[in-house]
């Protein structure tokens, strides 16, 4: 199967920056869209940013102009550069990837990482 591992989370003060990374591994045939979602305690999970295999991006209105999503296809890695962090950005950030595997080469499946904590407070 496919595994996604996030890294780069941590504790920052308001206005600070972090860069999250997510590496996909396993029986991957093709990776299509990759993205980041977040969930704060007691809140609904929400989309943060996505990037297609052709590097077309989409952002939630709340992060536009502050966050940048990118990917390195050779390394099966997606990044999320987060600048000008606000307390409301505090959440667990989850990596998502839409893939076909070497076993099911014609079926696209979404996989999720286990999440990384981002905390923005003074």
PDB file of N, CA and C in Angstrom, residues 16-119:
ATOM      1  N   UNK A  16       5.173  34.015  12.748  1.00  0.00           N
ATOM      2  CA  UNK A  16       6.293  33.159  12.404  1.00  0.00           C
ATOM      3  C   UNK A  16       6.018  32.308  11.180  1.00  0.00           C
ATOM      4  N   UNK A  17       6.994  31.457  10.845  1.00  0.00           N
ATOM      5  CA  UNK A  17       6.916  30.616   9.656  1.00  0.00           C
ATOM      6  C   UNK A  17       7.289  29.177   9.969  1.00  0.00           C
ATOM      7  N   UNK A  18       6.708  28.261   9.221  1.00  0.00           N
ATOM      8  CA  UNK A  18       7.046  26.852   9.264  1.00  0.00           C
ATOM      9  C   UNK A  18       6.939  26.285   7.862  1.00  0.00           C
ATOM     10  N   UNK A  19       7.701  25.227   7.593  1.00  0.00           N
ATOM     11  CA  UNK A  19       7.558  24.494   6.348  1.00  0.00           C
ATOM     12  C   UNK A  19       7.266  23.040   6.657  1.00  0.00           C
ATOM     13  N   UNK A  20       6.118  22.568   6.202  1.00  0.00           N
ATOM     14  CA  UNK A  20       5.739  21.178   6.353  1.00  0.00           C
ATOM     15  C   UNK A  20       6.162  20.379   5.130  1.00  0.00           C
ATOM     16  N   UNK A  21       6.542  19.128   5.361  1.00  0.00           N
ATOM     17  CA  UNK A  21       6.893  18.224   4.281  1.00  0.00           C
ATOM     18  C   UNK A  21       6.091  16.941   4.424  1.00  0.00           C
ATOM     19  N   UNK A  22       5.801  16.308   3.306  1.00  0.00           N
ATOM     20  CA  UNK A  22       5.108  15.034   3.304  1.00  0.00           C
ATOM     21  C   UNK A  22       5.715  14.158   2.222  1.00  0.00           C
ATOM     22  N   UNK A  23       6.210  12.998   2.616  1.00  0.00           N
ATOM     23  CA  UNK A  23       6.836  12.061   1.695  1.00  0.00           C
ATOM     24  C   UNK A  23       5.930  10.852   1.507  1.00  0.00           C
ATOM     25  N   UNK A  24       5.637  10.533   0.266  1.00  0.00           N
ATOM     26  CA  UNK A  24       4.845   9.357  -0.065  1.00  0.00           C
ATOM     27  C   UNK A  24       5.762   8.200  -0.439  1.00  0.00           C
ATOM     28  N   UNK A  25       5.434   7.013   0.039  1.00  0.00           N
ATOM     29  CA  UNK A  25       6.220   5.832  -0.280  1.00  0.00           C
ATOM     30  C   UNK A  25       5.304   4.625  -0.398  1.00  0.00           C
ATOM     31  N   UNK A  26       5.840   3.546  -0.941  1.00  0.00           N
ATOM     32  CA  UNK A  26       5.071   2.328  -1.099  1.00  0.00           C
ATOM     33  C   UNK A  26       4.919   1.942  -2.551  1.00  0.00           C
ATOM     34  N   UNK A  27       3.887   1.165  -2.818  1.00  0.00           N
ATOM     35  CA  UNK A  27       3.661   0.617  -4.156  1.00  0.00           C
ATOM     36  C   UNK A  27       2.930   1.626  -5.038  1.00  0.00           C
ATOM     37  N   UNK A  28       3.600   2.727  -5.323  1.00  0.00           N
ATOM     38  CA  UNK A  28       3.004   3.828  -6.076  1.00  0.00           C
ATOM     39  C   UNK A  28       3.261   3.671  -7.566  1.00  0.00           C
ATOM     40  N   UNK A  29       2.204   3.840  -8.350  1.00  0.00           N
ATOM     41  CA  UNK A  29       2.340   3.879  -9.792  1.00  0.00           C
ATOM     42  C   UNK A  29       2.377   5.327 -10.279  1.00  0.00           C
ATOM     43  N   UNK A  30       1.344   6.081  -9.953  1.00  0.00           N
ATOM     44  CA  UNK A  30       1.267   7.495 -10.311  1.00  0.00           C
ATOM     45  C   UNK A  30       0.643   8.260  -9.151  1.00  0.00           C
ATOM     46  N   UNK A  31       1.206   9.421  -8.831  1.00  0.00           N
ATOM     47  CA  UNK A  31       0.605  10.335  -7.872  1.00  0.00           C
ATOM     48  C   UNK A  31      -0.056  11.469  -8.635  1.00  0.00           C
ATOM     49  N   UNK A  32      -1.325  11.682  -8.378  1.00  0.00           N
ATOM     50  CA  UNK A  32      -2.055  12.766  -9.019  1.00  0.00           C
ATOM     51  C   UNK A  32      -2.080  13.973  -8.080  1.00  0.00           C
ATOM     52  N   UNK A  33      -3.234  14.386  -7.633  1.00  0.00           N
ATOM     53  CA  UNK A  33      -3.302  15.542  -6.754  1.00  0.00           C
ATOM     54  C   UNK A  33      -2.794  15.215  -5.350  1.00  0.00           C
ATOM     55  N   UNK A  34      -2.022  16.134  -4.769  1.00  0.00           N
ATOM     56  CA  UNK A  34      -1.609  16.058  -3.382  1.00  0.00           C
ATOM     57  C   UNK A  34      -2.129  17.304  -2.677  1.00  0.00           C
ATOM     58  N   UNK A  35      -2.335  17.198  -1.370  1.00  0.00           N
ATOM     59  CA  UNK A  35      -2.866  18.350  -0.673  1.00  0.00           C
ATOM     60  C   UNK A  35      -2.662  18.300   0.828  1.00  0.00           C
ATOM     61  N   UNK A  36      -3.013  19.414   1.458  1.00  0.00           N
ATOM     62  CA  UNK A  36      -2.934  19.564   2.898  1.00  0.00           C
ATOM     63  C   UNK A  36      -4.291  19.927   3.451  1.00  0.00           C
ATOM     64  N   UNK A  37      -4.674  19.293   4.541  1.00  0.00           N
ATOM     65  CA  UNK A  37      -5.890  19.578   5.280  1.00  0.00           C
ATOM     66  C   UNK A  37      -5.518  19.805   6.733  1.00  0.00           C
ATOM     67  N   UNK A  38      -6.381  20.474   7.477  1.00  0.00           N
ATOM     68  CA  UNK A  38      -6.107  20.690   8.881  1.00  0.00           C
ATOM     69  C   UNK A  38      -7.377  20.543   9.701  1.00  0.00           C
ATOM     70  N   UNK A  39      -7.185  20.200  10.971  1.00  0.00           N
ATOM     71  CA  UNK A  39      -8.307  20.036  11.883  1.00  0.00           C
ATOM     72  C   UNK A  39      -7.906  20.523  13.272  1.00  0.00           C
ATOM     73  N   UNK A  40      -8.616  21.520  13.757  1.00  0.00           N
ATOM     74  CA  UNK A  40      -8.420  22.032  15.103  1.00  0.00           C
ATOM     75  C   UNK A  40      -9.323  21.263  16.060  1.00  0.00           C
ATOM     76  N   UNK A  41      -8.981  21.223  17.358  1.00  0.00           N
ATOM     77  CA  UNK A  41      -9.815  20.505  18.324  1.00  0.00           C
ATOM     78  C   UNK A  41     -11.262  20.980  18.301  1.00  0.00           C
ATOM     79  N   UNK A  42     -12.183  20.041  18.165  1.00  0.00           N
ATOM     80  CA  UNK A  42     -13.598  20.370  18.140  1.00  0.00           C
ATOM     81  C   UNK A  42     -14.083  21.002  16.858  1.00  0.00           C
ATOM     82  N   UNK A  43     -13.229  21.071  15.844  1.00  0.00           N
ATOM     83  CA  UNK A  43     -13.596  21.710  14.587  1.00  0.00           C
ATOM     84  C   UNK A  43     -13.643  20.702  13.449  1.00  0.00           C
ATOM     85  N   UNK A  44     -14.269  21.104  12.365  1.00  0.00           N
ATOM     86  CA  UNK A  44     -14.345  20.286  11.163  1.00  0.00           C
ATOM     87  C   UNK A  44     -13.005  20.308  10.423  1.00  0.00           C
ATOM     88  N   UNK A  45     -12.624  19.171   9.861  1.00  0.00           N
ATOM     89  CA  UNK A  45     -11.438  19.147   9.022  1.00  0.00           C
ATOM     90  C   UNK A  45     -11.694  19.982   7.764  1.00  0.00           C
ATOM     91  N   UNK A  46     -10.722  20.796   7.382  1.00  0.00           N
ATOM     92  CA  UNK A  46     -10.887  21.679   6.247  1.00  0.00           C
ATOM     93  C   UNK A  46      -9.700  21.596   5.304  1.00  0.00           C
ATOM     94  N   UNK A  47      -9.974  21.866   4.043  1.00  0.00           N
ATOM     95  CA  UNK A  47      -8.922  21.912   3.044  1.00  0.00           C
ATOM     96  C   UNK A  47      -8.076  23.160   3.234  1.00  0.00           C
ATOM     97  N   UNK A  48      -6.764  22.999   3.108  1.00  0.00           N
ATOM     98  CA  UNK A  48      -5.835  24.120   3.186  1.00  0.00           C
ATOM     99  C   UNK A  48      -5.313  24.470   1.798  1.00  0.00           C
ATOM    100  N   UNK A  49      -4.743  23.477   1.106  1.00  0.00           N
ATOM    101  CA  UNK A  49      -4.177  23.708  -0.215  1.00  0.00           C
ATOM    102  C   UNK A  49      -4.030  22.394  -0.950  1.00  0.00           C
ATOM    103  N   UNK A  50      -4.148  22.443  -2.270  1.00  0.00           N
ATOM    104  CA  UNK A  50      -3.913  21.271  -3.105  1.00  0.00           C
ATOM    105  C   UNK A  50      -3.022  21.651  -4.271  1.00  0.00           C
ATOM    106  N   UNK A  51      -2.373  20.645  -4.845  1.00  0.00           N
ATOM    107  CA  UNK A  51      -1.538  20.846  -6.020  1.00  0.00           C
ATOM    108  C   UNK A  51      -1.642  19.611  -6.901  1.00  0.00           C
ATOM    109  N   UNK A  52      -1.907  19.821  -8.180  1.00  0.00           N
ATOM    110  CA  UNK A  52      -2.063  18.714  -9.110  1.00  0.00           C
ATOM    111  C   UNK A  52      -0.712  18.233  -9.603  1.00  0.00           C
ATOM    112  N   UNK A  53      -0.733  17.137 -10.354  1.00  0.00           N
ATOM    113  CA  UNK A  53       0.497  16.613 -10.934  1.00  0.00           C
ATOM    114  C   UNK A  53       1.108  17.584 -11.931  1.00  0.00           C
ATOM    115  N   UNK A  54       0.294  18.487 -12.473  1.00  0.00           N
ATOM    116  CA  UNK A  54       0.779  19.524 -13.359  1.00  0.00           C
ATOM    117  C   UNK A  54       1.102  20.820 -12.648  1.00  0.00           C
ATOM    118  N   UNK A  55       1.099  20.800 -11.315  1.00  0.00           N
ATOM    119  CA  UNK A  55       1.471  21.934 -10.461  1.00  0.00           C
ATOM    120  C   UNK A  55       0.452  23.063 -10.468  1.00  0.00           C
ATOM    121  N   UNK A  56      -0.798  22.750 -10.763  1.00  0.00           N
ATOM    122  CA  UNK A  56      -1.872  23.718 -10.586  1.00  0.00           C
ATOM    123  C   UNK A  56      -2.300  23.709  -9.122  1.00  0.00           C
ATOM    124  N   UNK A  57      -2.395  24.889  -8.502  1.00  0.00           N
ATOM    125  CA  UNK A  57      -2.653  24.977  -7.064  1.00  0.00           C
ATOM    126  C   UNK A  57      -4.013  25.566  -6.748  1.00  0.00           C
ATOM    127  N   UNK A  58      -4.495  25.242  -5.540  1.00  0.00           N
ATOM    128  CA  UNK A  58      -5.743  25.780  -5.034  1.00  0.00           C
ATOM    129  C   UNK A  58      -5.583  25.996  -3.534  1.00  0.00           C
ATOM    130  N   UNK A  59      -6.085  27.127  -3.023  1.00  0.00           N
ATOM    131  CA  UNK A  59      -5.925  27.475  -1.618  1.00  0.00           C
ATOM    132  C   UNK A  59      -7.252  27.859  -0.991  1.00  0.00           C
ATOM    133  N   UNK A  60      -7.379  27.562   0.290  1.00  0.00           N
ATOM    134  CA  UNK A  60      -8.484  28.100   1.057  1.00  0.00           C
ATOM    135  C   UNK A  60      -8.326  29.613   1.161  1.00  0.00           C
ATOM    136  N   UNK A  61      -9.450  30.330   1.192  1.00  0.00           N
ATOM    137  CA  UNK A  61      -9.391  31.784   1.272  1.00  0.00           C
ATOM    138  C   UNK A  61      -8.621  32.262   2.501  1.00  0.00           C
ATOM    139  N   UNK A  62      -8.702  31.527   3.585  1.00  0.00           N
ATOM    140  CA  UNK A  62      -8.085  31.938   4.835  1.00  0.00           C
ATOM    141  C   UNK A  62      -6.556  31.908   4.805  1.00  0.00           C
ATOM    142  N   UNK A  63      -5.967  31.211   3.826  1.00  0.00           N
ATOM    143  CA  UNK A  63      -4.510  31.095   3.780  1.00  0.00           C
ATOM    144  C   UNK A  63      -3.903  31.715   2.531  1.00  0.00           C
ATOM    145  N   UNK A  64      -4.718  32.205   1.631  1.00  0.00           N
ATOM    146  CA  UNK A  64      -4.200  32.805   0.403  1.00  0.00           C
ATOM    147  C   UNK A  64      -3.283  33.974   0.718  1.00  0.00           C
ATOM    148  N   UNK A  65      -2.143  33.992   0.048  1.00  0.00           N
ATOM    149  CA  UNK A  65      -1.170  35.045   0.267  1.00  0.00           C
ATOM    150  C   UNK A  65      -0.215  34.773   1.408  1.00  0.00           C
ATOM    151  N   UNK A  66      -0.501  33.765   2.225  1.00  0.00           N
ATOM    152  CA  UNK A  66       0.361  33.424   3.353  1.00  0.00           C
ATOM    153  C   UNK A  66       1.010  32.056   3.205  1.00  0.00           C
ATOM    154  N   UNK A  67       0.282  31.095   2.641  1.00  0.00           N
ATOM    155  CA  UNK A  67       0.783  29.730   2.491  1.00  0.00           C
ATOM    156  C   UNK A  67       1.091  29.448   1.023  1.00  0.00           C
ATOM    157  N   UNK A  68       2.086  28.597   0.786  1.00  0.00           N
ATOM    158  CA  UNK A  68       2.445  28.172  -0.556  1.00  0.00           C
ATOM    159  C   UNK A  68       2.643  26.662  -0.583  1.00  0.00           C
ATOM    160  N   UNK A  69       1.936  25.983  -1.479  1.00  0.00           N
ATOM    161  CA  UNK A  69       2.094  24.545  -1.631  1.00  0.00           C
ATOM    162  C   UNK A  69       2.943  24.266  -2.870  1.00  0.00           C
ATOM    163  N   UNK A  70       3.828  23.295  -2.772  1.00  0.00           N
ATOM    164  CA  UNK A  70       4.682  22.915  -3.888  1.00  0.00           C
ATOM    165  C   UNK A  70       4.963  21.421  -3.806  1.00  0.00           C
ATOM    166  N   UNK A  71       5.568  20.877  -4.846  1.00  0.00           N
ATOM    167  CA  UNK A  71       5.865  19.444  -4.841  1.00  0.00           C
ATOM    168  C   UNK A  71       7.133  19.153  -5.611  1.00  0.00           C
ATOM    169  N   UNK A  72       7.769  18.051  -5.251  1.00  0.00           N
ATOM    170  CA  UNK A  72       8.940  17.530  -5.933  1.00  0.00           C
ATOM    171  C   UNK A  72       8.572  16.131  -6.390  1.00  0.00           C
ATOM    172  N   UNK A  73       8.222  15.992  -7.655  1.00  0.00           N
ATOM    173  CA  UNK A  73       7.731  14.716  -8.159  1.00  0.00           C
ATOM    174  C   UNK A  73       8.789  13.609  -8.106  1.00  0.00           C
ATOM    175  N   UNK A  74      10.046  13.969  -8.298  1.00  0.00           N
ATOM    176  CA  UNK A  74      11.115  12.981  -8.260  1.00  0.00           C
ATOM    177  C   UNK A  74      11.272  12.370  -6.873  1.00  0.00           C
ATOM    178  N   UNK A  75      10.902  13.128  -5.842  1.00  0.00           N
ATOM    179  CA  UNK A  75      11.028  12.667  -4.464  1.00  0.00           C
ATOM    180  C   UNK A  75       9.698  12.275  -3.838  1.00  0.00           C
ATOM    181  N   UNK A  76       8.616  12.325  -4.612  1.00  0.00           N
ATOM    182  CA  UNK A  76       7.277  12.007  -4.110  1.00  0.00           C
ATOM    183  C   UNK A  76       6.951  12.813  -2.858  1.00  0.00           C
ATOM    184  N   UNK A  77       7.273  14.092  -2.900  1.00  0.00           N
ATOM    185  CA  UNK A  77       7.147  14.944  -1.731  1.00  0.00           C
ATOM    186  C   UNK A  77       6.322  16.185  -2.043  1.00  0.00           C
ATOM    187  N   UNK A  78       5.462  16.566  -1.101  1.00  0.00           N
ATOM    188  CA  UNK A  78       4.712  17.807  -1.180  1.00  0.00           C
ATOM    189  C   UNK A  78       5.079  18.665   0.022  1.00  0.00           C
ATOM    190  N   UNK A  79       5.144  19.971  -0.176  1.00  0.00           N
ATOM    191  CA  UNK A  79       5.532  20.905   0.866  1.00  0.00           C
ATOM    192  C   UNK A  79       4.425  21.922   1.099  1.00  0.00           C
ATOM    193  N   UNK A  80       4.412  22.473   2.290  1.00  0.00           N
ATOM    194  CA  UNK A  80       3.535  23.593   2.604  1.00  0.00           C
ATOM    195  C   UNK A  80       4.348  24.625   3.365  1.00  0.00           C
ATOM    196  N   UNK A  81       4.675  25.721   2.698  1.00  0.00           N
ATOM    197  CA  UNK A  81       5.368  26.830   3.336  1.00  0.00           C
ATOM    198  C   UNK A  81       4.324  27.743   3.964  1.00  0.00           C
ATOM    199  N   UNK A  82       4.405  27.937   5.268  1.00  0.00           N
ATOM    200  CA  UNK A  82       3.433  28.725   6.007  1.00  0.00           C
ATOM    201  C   UNK A  82       4.115  29.956   6.583  1.00  0.00           C
ATOM    202  N   UNK A  83       3.686  31.117   6.143  1.00  0.00           N
ATOM    203  CA  UNK A  83       4.217  32.387   6.619  1.00  0.00           C
ATOM    204  C   UNK A  83       3.123  33.182   7.311  1.00  0.00           C
ATOM    205  N   UNK A  84       3.536  34.161   8.094  1.00  0.00           N
ATOM    206  CA  UNK A  84       2.600  35.042   8.797  1.00  0.00           C
ATOM    207  C   UNK A  84       1.554  34.253   9.564  1.00  0.00           C
ATOM    208  N   UNK A  85       2.016  33.288  10.335  1.00  0.00           N
ATOM    209  CA  UNK A  85       1.099  32.399  11.042  1.00  0.00           C
ATOM    210  C   UNK A  85       0.270  33.146  12.083  1.00  0.00           C
ATOM    211  N   UNK A  86      -0.980  32.725  12.211  1.00  0.00           N
ATOM    212  CA  UNK A  86      -1.932  33.293  13.148  1.00  0.00           C
ATOM    213  C   UNK A  86      -2.364  32.234  14.151  1.00  0.00           C
ATOM    214  N   UNK A  87      -2.858  32.642  15.319  1.00  0.00           N
ATOM    215  CA  UNK A  87      -3.347  31.652  16.286  1.00  0.00           C
ATOM    216  C   UNK A  87      -4.402  30.719  15.694  1.00  0.00           C
ATOM    217  N   UNK A  88      -5.237  31.208  14.798  1.00  0.00           N
ATOM    218  CA  UNK A  88      -6.265  30.383  14.197  1.00  0.00           C
ATOM    219  C   UNK A  88      -5.724  29.336  13.226  1.00  0.00           C
ATOM    220  N   UNK A  89      -4.420  29.385  12.923  1.00  0.00           N
ATOM    221  CA  UNK A  89      -3.791  28.347  12.113  1.00  0.00           C
ATOM    222  C   UNK A  89      -3.451  27.109  12.933  1.00  0.00           C
ATOM    223  N   UNK A  90      -3.571  27.190  14.244  1.00  0.00           N
ATOM    224  CA  UNK A  90      -3.255  26.067  15.114  1.00  0.00           C
ATOM    225  C   UNK A  90      -4.169  24.888  14.804  1.00  0.00           C
ATOM    226  N   UNK A  91      -3.573  23.747  14.490  1.00  0.00           N
ATOM    227  CA  UNK A  91      -4.333  22.560  14.111  1.00  0.00           C
ATOM    228  C   UNK A  91      -3.369  21.413  13.857  1.00  0.00           C
ATOM    229  N   UNK A  92      -3.931  20.229  13.694  1.00  0.00           N
ATOM    230  CA  UNK A  92      -3.173  19.115  13.151  1.00  0.00           C
ATOM    231  C   UNK A  92      -3.298  19.173  11.643  1.00  0.00           C
ATOM    232  N   UNK A  93      -2.172  19.156  10.965  1.00  0.00           N
ATOM    233  CA  UNK A  93      -2.148  19.247   9.519  1.00  0.00           C
ATOM    234  C   UNK A  93      -1.919  17.859   8.922  1.00  0.00           C
ATOM    235  N   UNK A  94      -2.796  17.472   8.007  1.00  0.00           N
ATOM    236  CA  UNK A  94      -2.754  16.158   7.388  1.00  0.00           C
ATOM    237  C   UNK A  94      -2.404  16.261   5.911  1.00  0.00           C
ATOM    238  N   UNK A  95      -1.547  15.367   5.473  1.00  0.00           N
ATOM    239  CA  UNK A  95      -1.190  15.261   4.069  1.00  0.00           C
ATOM    240  C   UNK A  95      -2.125  14.279   3.376  1.00  0.00           C
ATOM    241  N   UNK A  96      -2.503  14.591   2.151  1.00  0.00           N
ATOM    242  CA  UNK A  96      -3.365  13.728   1.352  1.00  0.00           C
ATOM    243  C   UNK A  96      -2.769  13.556  -0.036  1.00  0.00           C
ATOM    244  N   UNK A  97      -2.904  12.356  -0.580  1.00  0.00           N
ATOM    245  CA  UNK A  97      -2.438  12.104  -1.937  1.00  0.00           C
ATOM    246  C   UNK A  97      -3.408  11.195  -2.662  1.00  0.00           C
ATOM    247  N   UNK A  98      -3.719  11.550  -3.893  1.00  0.00           N
ATOM    248  CA  UNK A  98      -4.536  10.723  -4.771  1.00  0.00           C
ATOM    249  C   UNK A  98      -3.587   9.948  -5.676  1.00  0.00           C
ATOM    250  N   UNK A  99      -3.631   8.623  -5.597  1.00  0.00           N
ATOM    251  CA  UNK A  99      -2.641   7.816  -6.299  1.00  0.00           C
ATOM    252  C   UNK A  99      -3.288   6.620  -6.989  1.00  0.00           C
ATOM    253  N   UNK A 100      -2.563   6.074  -7.969  1.00  0.00           N
ATOM    254  CA  UNK A 100      -2.793   4.717  -8.433  1.00  0.00           C
ATOM    255  C   UNK A 100      -1.588   3.901  -7.999  1.00  0.00           C
ATOM    256  N   UNK A 101      -1.814   2.656  -7.638  1.00  0.00           N
ATOM    257  CA  UNK A 101      -0.733   1.801  -7.168  1.00  0.00           C
ATOM    258  C   UNK A 101      -0.323   0.811  -8.244  1.00  0.00           C
ATOM    259  N   UNK A 102       0.772   0.107  -7.979  1.00  0.00           N
ATOM    260  CA  UNK A 102       1.239  -0.924  -8.905  1.00  0.00           C
ATOM    261  C   UNK A 102       0.312  -2.129  -8.920  1.00  0.00           C
ATOM    262  N   UNK A 103      -0.547  -2.229  -7.903  1.00  0.00           N
ATOM    263  CA  UNK A 103      -1.517  -3.315  -7.834  1.00  0.00           C
ATOM    264  C   UNK A 103      -2.808  -2.933  -8.557  1.00  0.00           C
ATOM    265  N   UNK A 104      -3.284  -1.721  -8.320  1.00  0.00           N
ATOM    266  CA  UNK A 104      -4.521  -1.238  -8.939  1.00  0.00           C
ATOM    267  C   UNK A 104      -4.183  -0.039  -9.813  1.00  0.00           C
ATOM    268  N   UNK A 105      -3.678  -0.300 -10.990  1.00  0.00           N
ATOM    269  CA  UNK A 105      -3.122   0.748 -11.838  1.00  0.00           C
ATOM    270  C   UNK A 105      -4.165   1.637 -12.491  1.00  0.00           C
ATOM    271  N   UNK A 106      -5.437   1.258 -12.435  1.00  0.00           N
ATOM    272  CA  UNK A 106      -6.481   2.043 -13.076  1.00  0.00           C
ATOM    273  C   UNK A 106      -7.468   2.640 -12.085  1.00  0.00           C
ATOM    274  N   UNK A 107      -7.203   2.489 -10.807  1.00  0.00           N
ATOM    275  CA  UNK A 107      -8.085   2.980  -9.765  1.00  0.00           C
ATOM    276  C   UNK A 107      -7.372   4.008  -8.897  1.00  0.00           C
ATOM    277  N   UNK A 108      -7.940   5.200  -8.822  1.00  0.00           N
ATOM    278  CA  UNK A 108      -7.370   6.249  -7.986  1.00  0.00           C
ATOM    279  C   UNK A 108      -7.908   6.126  -6.561  1.00  0.00           C
ATOM    280  N   UNK A 109      -7.003   6.229  -5.599  1.00  0.00           N
ATOM    281  CA  UNK A 109      -7.344   6.102  -4.198  1.00  0.00           C
ATOM    282  C   UNK A 109      -6.685   7.220  -3.400  1.00  0.00           C
ATOM    283  N   UNK A 110      -7.416   7.774  -2.437  1.00  0.00           N
ATOM    284  CA  UNK A 110      -6.870   8.792  -1.555  1.00  0.00           C
ATOM    285  C   UNK A 110      -6.227   8.148  -0.332  1.00  0.00           C
ATOM    286  N   UNK A 111      -5.013   8.607  -0.009  1.00  0.00           N
ATOM    287  CA  UNK A 111      -4.306   8.168   1.190  1.00  0.00           C
ATOM    288  C   UNK A 111      -4.027   9.370   2.074  1.00  0.00           C
ATOM    289  N   UNK A 112      -3.941   9.106   3.383  1.00  0.00           N
ATOM    290  CA  UNK A 112      -3.741  10.157   4.372  1.00  0.00           C
ATOM    291  C   UNK A 112      -2.550   9.865   5.257  1.00  0.00           C
ATOM    292  N   UNK A 113      -1.835  10.920   5.628  1.00  0.00           N
ATOM    293  CA  UNK A 113      -0.817  10.807   6.646  1.00  0.00           C
ATOM    294  C   UNK A 113      -1.434  10.846   8.029  1.00  0.00           C
ATOM    295  N   UNK A 114      -0.614  10.654   9.058  1.00  0.00           N
ATOM    296  CA  UNK A 114      -1.109  10.636  10.428  1.00  0.00           C
ATOM    297  C   UNK A 114      -1.196  12.025  11.042  1.00  0.00           C
ATOM    298  N   UNK A 115      -0.635  13.020  10.395  1.00  0.00           N
ATOM    299  CA  UNK A 115      -0.758  14.394  10.837  1.00  0.00           C
ATOM    300  C   UNK A 115       0.453  14.901  11.587  1.00  0.00           C
ATOM    301  N   UNK A 116       0.633  16.212  11.565  1.00  0.00           N
ATOM    302  CA  UNK A 116       1.674  16.873  12.328  1.00  0.00           C
ATOM    303  C   UNK A 116       1.079  18.119  12.976  1.00  0.00           C
ATOM    304  N   UNK A 117       1.418  18.350  14.243  1.00  0.00           N
ATOM    305  CA  UNK A 117       0.828  19.442  15.009  1.00  0.00           C
ATOM    306  C   UNK A 117       1.518  20.760  14.708  1.00  0.00           C
ATOM    307  N   UNK A 118       0.719  21.779  14.428  1.00  0.00           N
ATOM    308  CA  UNK A 118       1.200  23.148  14.293  1.00  0.00           C
ATOM    309  C   UNK A 118       0.504  23.980  15.357  1.00  0.00           C
ATOM    310  N   UNK A 119       1.288  24.616  16.220  1.00  0.00           N
ATOM    311  CA  UNK A 119       0.739  25.435  17.290  1.00  0.00           C
ATOM    312  C   UNK A 119       1.307  26.838  17.196  1.00  0.00           C
TER     313      UNK A 119
END
